Amino acid sequence: MSPEIFISQIFNGLSLSSILLLVGLGLSITFGIMGVINFAHGEFLMIGAYSAFITQSFFIKYLSADLLGFYFFVALPVSFIIAAFIGFILEKFLIRFLYGRTYETILATWGVSLILQQLARNIFGANNVDVSSPTWLRGGITISEGLQLPYNRLFILAISTICIIGMYCFFYRTAKGRVIRAVMQNRTMSACLGVPTSKVDAFTFALGSGLAGIAGCVVSLLGSIGPSTGQNYIIDAFMVVVLGGVGKIVGTIAGALAIGISSSLFEFITTSSMGKVIVFSLIIVFLQWKPQGMFTLKTRKLD
Amino acid sequence: MKKKILSLMFLVVFAVSFVSIQSGFAKDKEPIKVGILHSLSGTMSISEVSVKDGELLAIEEINANGGVLGRKIVPVIEDGASDWPTFAEKAKKLILKDKVDVVFGCWTSASRKAVLPVFEKYDHLLFYPVQYEGLEASKNIIYTGATANQQIMPGVEWLLKNGYKKMYLLGSDYVFPRTANLIVKAQLKAEGGILVGEEYTPLGHTEYSTIINKIKAAKPDVVFSSLNGDSNVAFFKQLRAAGITAEQIPTMSVSIAEDEIRGIGAENLIGHFAVWNYFMSMDTPNNKPFVKRYKKRFGQDRVTDDPIEANYFGVYLWAKAVEQAGTTELDAVRESLKGLTFDAPEGLVMIDPTNNHTWKVVQVGKVNAEGQFDILYTSDKWVKPDPYPPLVSNKVVIEPGKVVEIKK
């Protein structure tokens, strides 16, 4: 492996990690705070991706061509808001009845996932649709001959870094974040102290869904969008959460980096299917050694 | 009283004879039912809806010219829904319930393999319009698309002749790409090419950055791609973003036609190659009017491509065979299909009397900015179909449905 190839593989790994991170973050906090295993999380990614598509179509139809380059800046918040809103509705009408019943949430959210996929199929058709990247995201920075870093992947890295910093500040620097962390650590005690836990739950679920929406918006830059787009990422995202440890931002970051970079390196050395096998085997071995994942949330709860 | 009975009898006789005349008359003019079986929903509908439209266009044109044997053709359209068991079920329904005389349909090899037992069991006839991997010659299927030696093999040969010796094989992970690459590898070995890499990804795979890096590291002269479906969008988008142009490393695709270019975006594909039997840009006397009629009927933004054209002339071939046989009865139609020729948009085509495949020209094209192909090479003469190329198989077809092994 020449140094250029090695560097660009590390870069590809980082790029994959950044997407997994955005998807995994939402999963991690919903699981951490509510004990809900959300199999429909990938569908929020899909919703985000279709939101980007809708925004683009809107720009093409109603606004002048010069503005088309900026549609993506509109698409990002739109994806976040739509995914968060649908997440909020889902929490209000379904998830909140299932708190504390982890296994039922698997079945229920899996059903929701199927419903959302079929809904997308009915609304947008079975064929995949395509978002064309804004012109300023085409091409890339040429570092040396044989090493070019695509702008769109750099952009995705930047977006997810911003999201992580934002989430970190929100969780550790604001009153609302403190409340969420309190509920995560000890729900009953927080409730006793006057924290409106059901409101916190709804808010957190919407936030997690919104992050998946942003992830969907950025993956639309890489390929086409279809009703089953979310399915491509959900398993890896679960792995990120399990490996990193539930409910910790730093754990999710570590898990995403570990899986993203090792996937791309192993895929390079072997084949795409074999690379996955190796990564998953390593995860299993690691979890035998540390069943709680890389980072664990310290609580006073007796499990 | 007697008179009354007599007149009643007369009435009955009159009525009966009238009805029988009526029904005899109706039988002559009774429309001929044909089945159309494609995925009109699901992941394959992107390609198959257009093929259905091509078949309908041919049927409408034949009807406008007086039909077949003076009878109108009525299509019975069924949706295979991109689901292989559904294909088999719908095929059964068309044959047993609708009692169609012939079926036009399918796209993927998987769907063809699913309906094949149905057509063999009820001894019926299917026209299959898509290029495929070969190694099949049923007497119940007429293959109007290319087989391996009419697309994959000449494609590789052209590449080798033009200095693209080092090849990287990339395909989706299912029967067609794996079989196709088996043939390509045998050919590289026999004709002096070099295999520098081989990679398969699941259908629907979207993360190609690592494979693109592998391609970069392997430095091939060309990537031979049998990727199918939406993966193509991700692959070509990411290839371009990684700064690899068609001048540096071109790809030769066997599954990207004009209809797919619309989906992937011509800007992502400029300069890449494809090998087919028909291109919309062909300058033949029959093609220009065909393209014009297709666009007029289905919309100016629509394009024609190889599989659309293949079953467009498939319908005409069948109609011609029925006309010659003077009946829709299957054995007679099959007999008159043997060696039957038709002046198709791509040029003269012929059904091979021994293996039911089609003699047709082979061409290589290069994608231009309009999403059309500039034709770089054409075989000029039609190529004899050989579903069992000796390079990978030791079998020969001696008559439709009869394949025997030969000792090497």
Short mmCIF file of N, CA and C in Angstrom, two decimals, chain B residues 218-284:
data_model
loop_
_atom_site.label_atom_id
_atom_site.label_comp_id
_atom_site.label_asym_id
_atom_site.label_seq_id
_atom_site.Cartn_x
_atom_site.Cartn_y
_atom_site.Cartn_z
N ALA B 218 -4.51 -0.46 -8.35
CA ALA B 218 -4.25 -1.54 -9.30
C ALA B 218 -3.86 -1.00 -10.68
N LYS B 219 -4.12 0.30 -10.89
CA LYS B 219 -3.79 0.95 -12.17
C LYS B 219 -4.22 0.14 -13.40
N PRO B 220 -5.49 -0.16 -13.54
CA PRO B 220 -5.93 -0.88 -14.73
C PRO B 220 -6.03 0.06 -15.93
N ASP B 221 -6.05 -0.51 -17.13
CA ASP B 221 -6.32 0.31 -18.32
C ASP B 221 -7.81 0.60 -18.44
N VAL B 222 -8.60 -0.32 -17.91
CA VAL B 222 -10.05 -0.17 -18.03
C VAL B 222 -10.74 -0.97 -16.92
N VAL B 223 -11.91 -0.48 -16.48
CA VAL B 223 -12.73 -1.23 -15.53
C VAL B 223 -13.86 -1.87 -16.31
N PHE B 224 -13.99 -3.19 -16.22
CA PHE B 224 -15.09 -3.87 -16.90
C PHE B 224 -16.22 -4.02 -15.89
N SER B 225 -17.31 -3.29 -16.09
CA SER B 225 -18.33 -3.21 -15.05
C SER B 225 -19.61 -3.94 -15.41
N SER B 226 -20.01 -4.85 -14.54
CA SER B 226 -21.34 -5.45 -14.66
C SER B 226 -22.15 -5.10 -13.43
N LEU B 227 -21.93 -3.89 -12.90
CA LEU B 227 -22.76 -3.38 -11.80
C LEU B 227 -24.18 -3.20 -12.34
N ASN B 228 -25.16 -3.49 -11.49
CA ASN B 228 -26.54 -3.35 -11.93
C ASN B 228 -27.32 -2.44 -11.00
N GLY B 229 -28.28 -1.74 -11.56
CA GLY B 229 -29.21 -0.96 -10.75
C GLY B 229 -28.58 0.29 -10.16
N ASP B 230 -29.07 0.66 -8.99
CA ASP B 230 -28.76 1.96 -8.42
C ASP B 230 -27.32 2.10 -7.94
N SER B 231 -26.61 0.98 -7.76
CA SER B 231 -25.20 1.07 -7.38
C SER B 231 -24.42 1.90 -8.39
N ASN B 232 -24.84 1.84 -9.64
CA ASN B 232 -24.16 2.60 -10.68
C ASN B 232 -24.12 4.09 -10.38
N VAL B 233 -25.21 4.61 -9.82
CA VAL B 233 -25.26 6.04 -9.50
C VAL B 233 -24.16 6.37 -8.50
N ALA B 234 -24.09 5.58 -7.42
CA ALA B 234 -23.09 5.82 -6.37
C ALA B 234 -21.69 5.66 -6.93
N PHE B 235 -21.47 4.59 -7.69
CA PHE B 235 -20.12 4.31 -8.20
C PHE B 235 -19.62 5.43 -9.09
N PHE B 236 -20.42 5.84 -10.06
CA PHE B 236 -19.94 6.84 -11.02
C PHE B 236 -19.84 8.24 -10.39
N LYS B 237 -20.75 8.55 -9.46
CA LYS B 237 -20.65 9.83 -8.75
C LYS B 237 -19.35 9.88 -7.96
N GLN B 238 -19.05 8.80 -7.25
CA GLN B 238 -17.87 8.80 -6.37
C GLN B 238 -16.58 8.68 -7.18
N LEU B 239 -16.65 7.99 -8.31
CA LEU B 239 -15.48 7.89 -9.18
C LEU B 239 -15.09 9.28 -9.66
N ARG B 240 -16.10 10.05 -10.03
CA ARG B 240 -15.85 11.39 -10.53
C ARG B 240 -15.33 12.29 -9.42
N ALA B 241 -15.93 12.15 -8.22
CA ALA B 241 -15.50 12.98 -7.08
C ALA B 241 -14.06 12.67 -6.70
N ALA B 242 -13.63 11.42 -6.91
CA ALA B 242 -12.26 11.04 -6.58
C ALA B 242 -11.28 11.53 -7.64
N GLY B 243 -11.78 12.21 -8.64
CA GLY B 243 -10.91 12.81 -9.64
C GLY B 243 -10.45 11.87 -10.72
N ILE B 244 -11.16 10.74 -10.90
CA ILE B 244 -10.78 9.83 -11.97
C ILE B 244 -11.68 10.09 -13.17
N THR B 245 -11.07 10.50 -14.27
CA THR B 245 -11.87 10.77 -15.47
C THR B 245 -11.83 9.57 -16.39
N ALA B 246 -12.72 9.61 -17.39
CA ALA B 246 -12.77 8.50 -18.34
C ALA B 246 -11.50 8.43 -19.17
N GLU B 247 -10.78 9.58 -19.31
CA GLU B 247 -9.52 9.54 -20.06
C GLU B 247 -8.48 8.73 -19.29
N GLN B 248 -8.48 8.88 -17.94
CA GLN B 248 -7.50 8.14 -17.15
C GLN B 248 -7.85 6.66 -17.07
N ILE B 249 -9.02 6.36 -16.51
CA ILE B 249 -9.46 4.97 -16.44
C ILE B 249 -10.91 4.90 -16.91
N PRO B 250 -11.13 4.48 -18.15
CA PRO B 250 -12.52 4.36 -18.60
C PRO B 250 -13.15 3.07 -18.05
N THR B 251 -14.48 3.03 -18.06
CA THR B 251 -15.15 1.77 -17.72
C THR B 251 -15.88 1.28 -18.97
N MET B 252 -16.01 -0.03 -19.06
CA MET B 252 -16.81 -0.65 -20.10
C MET B 252 -17.98 -1.32 -19.40
N SER B 253 -19.20 -0.82 -19.63
CA SER B 253 -20.35 -1.37 -18.92
C SER B 253 -21.19 -2.24 -19.84
N VAL B 254 -21.78 -3.27 -19.26
CA VAL B 254 -22.67 -4.13 -20.05
C VAL B 254 -24.12 -3.98 -19.60
N SER B 255 -24.37 -3.12 -18.60
CA SER B 255 -25.75 -2.95 -18.13
C SER B 255 -26.21 -1.50 -18.16
N ILE B 256 -25.45 -0.62 -18.78
CA ILE B 256 -25.86 0.78 -18.83
C ILE B 256 -26.24 1.15 -20.25
N ALA B 257 -27.54 1.41 -20.45
CA ALA B 257 -28.02 1.84 -21.76
C ALA B 257 -28.56 3.26 -21.62
N GLU B 258 -29.15 3.78 -22.71
CA GLU B 258 -29.61 5.17 -22.71
C GLU B 258 -30.57 5.46 -21.56
N ASP B 259 -31.45 4.50 -21.25
CA ASP B 259 -32.43 4.72 -20.19
C ASP B 259 -31.73 4.87 -18.83
N GLU B 260 -30.69 4.08 -18.59
CA GLU B 260 -29.97 4.15 -17.32
C GLU B 260 -29.14 5.44 -17.23
N ILE B 261 -28.63 5.90 -18.38
CA ILE B 261 -27.83 7.13 -18.37
C ILE B 261 -28.67 8.29 -17.83
N ARG B 262 -29.95 8.29 -18.20
CA ARG B 262 -30.82 9.35 -17.69
C ARG B 262 -30.82 9.37 -16.17
N GLY B 263 -30.83 8.17 -15.56
CA GLY B 263 -30.86 8.06 -14.11
C GLY B 263 -29.54 8.42 -13.46
N ILE B 264 -28.43 8.02 -14.09
CA ILE B 264 -27.12 8.24 -13.48
C ILE B 264 -26.66 9.68 -13.72
N GLY B 265 -27.09 10.25 -14.81
CA GLY B 265 -26.67 11.61 -15.16
C GLY B 265 -25.54 11.53 -16.17
N ALA B 266 -25.76 12.10 -17.36
CA ALA B 266 -24.77 12.01 -18.43
C ALA B 266 -23.44 12.62 -18.00
N GLU B 267 -23.51 13.67 -17.15
CA GLU B 267 -22.26 14.35 -16.76
C GLU B 267 -21.33 13.41 -15.98
N ASN B 268 -21.91 12.39 -15.32
CA ASN B 268 -21.08 11.45 -14.58
C ASN B 268 -20.50 10.35 -15.47
N LEU B 269 -20.97 10.28 -16.70
CA LEU B 269 -20.64 9.12 -17.55
C LEU B 269 -19.89 9.47 -18.83
N ILE B 270 -19.66 10.76 -19.06
CA ILE B 270 -19.04 11.16 -20.33
C ILE B 270 -17.73 10.43 -20.55
N GLY B 271 -17.59 9.85 -21.74
CA GLY B 271 -16.33 9.21 -22.11
C GLY B 271 -16.24 7.74 -21.73
N HIS B 272 -17.20 7.23 -20.95
CA HIS B 272 -17.17 5.81 -20.60
C HIS B 272 -17.80 4.98 -21.73
N PHE B 273 -17.43 3.70 -21.76
CA PHE B 273 -17.88 2.84 -22.87
C PHE B 273 -19.04 1.92 -22.47
N ALA B 274 -19.75 1.47 -23.47
CA ALA B 274 -20.74 0.41 -23.28
C ALA B 274 -20.78 -0.42 -24.54
N VAL B 275 -21.13 -1.68 -24.40
CA VAL B 275 -21.26 -2.53 -25.58
C VAL B 275 -22.69 -3.07 -25.64
N TRP B 276 -23.34 -2.89 -26.80
CA TRP B 276 -24.72 -3.31 -27.01
C TRP B 276 -24.89 -3.73 -28.47
N ASN B 277 -26.10 -4.14 -28.80
CA ASN B 277 -26.43 -4.46 -30.19
C ASN B 277 -27.14 -3.30 -30.86
N TYR B 278 -27.77 -2.46 -30.04
CA TYR B 278 -28.54 -1.34 -30.59
C TYR B 278 -28.21 -0.08 -29.79
N PHE B 279 -28.03 1.02 -30.47
CA PHE B 279 -27.95 2.33 -29.80
C PHE B 279 -28.99 3.24 -30.42
N MET B 280 -29.55 4.11 -29.58
CA MET B 280 -30.56 5.06 -30.08
C MET B 280 -29.97 5.94 -31.18
N SER B 281 -28.64 6.17 -31.12
CA SER B 281 -28.00 7.07 -32.08
C SER B 281 -27.69 6.40 -33.41
N MET B 282 -28.05 5.11 -33.57
CA MET B 282 -27.74 4.39 -34.82
C MET B 282 -28.36 5.07 -36.03
N ASP B 283 -27.57 5.11 -37.10
CA ASP B 283 -28.05 5.75 -38.31
C ASP B 283 -28.49 4.70 -39.33
N THR B 284 -29.58 4.03 -39.03
CA THR B 284 -30.10 3.05 -39.99
C THR B 284 -31.45 3.55 -40.47
#
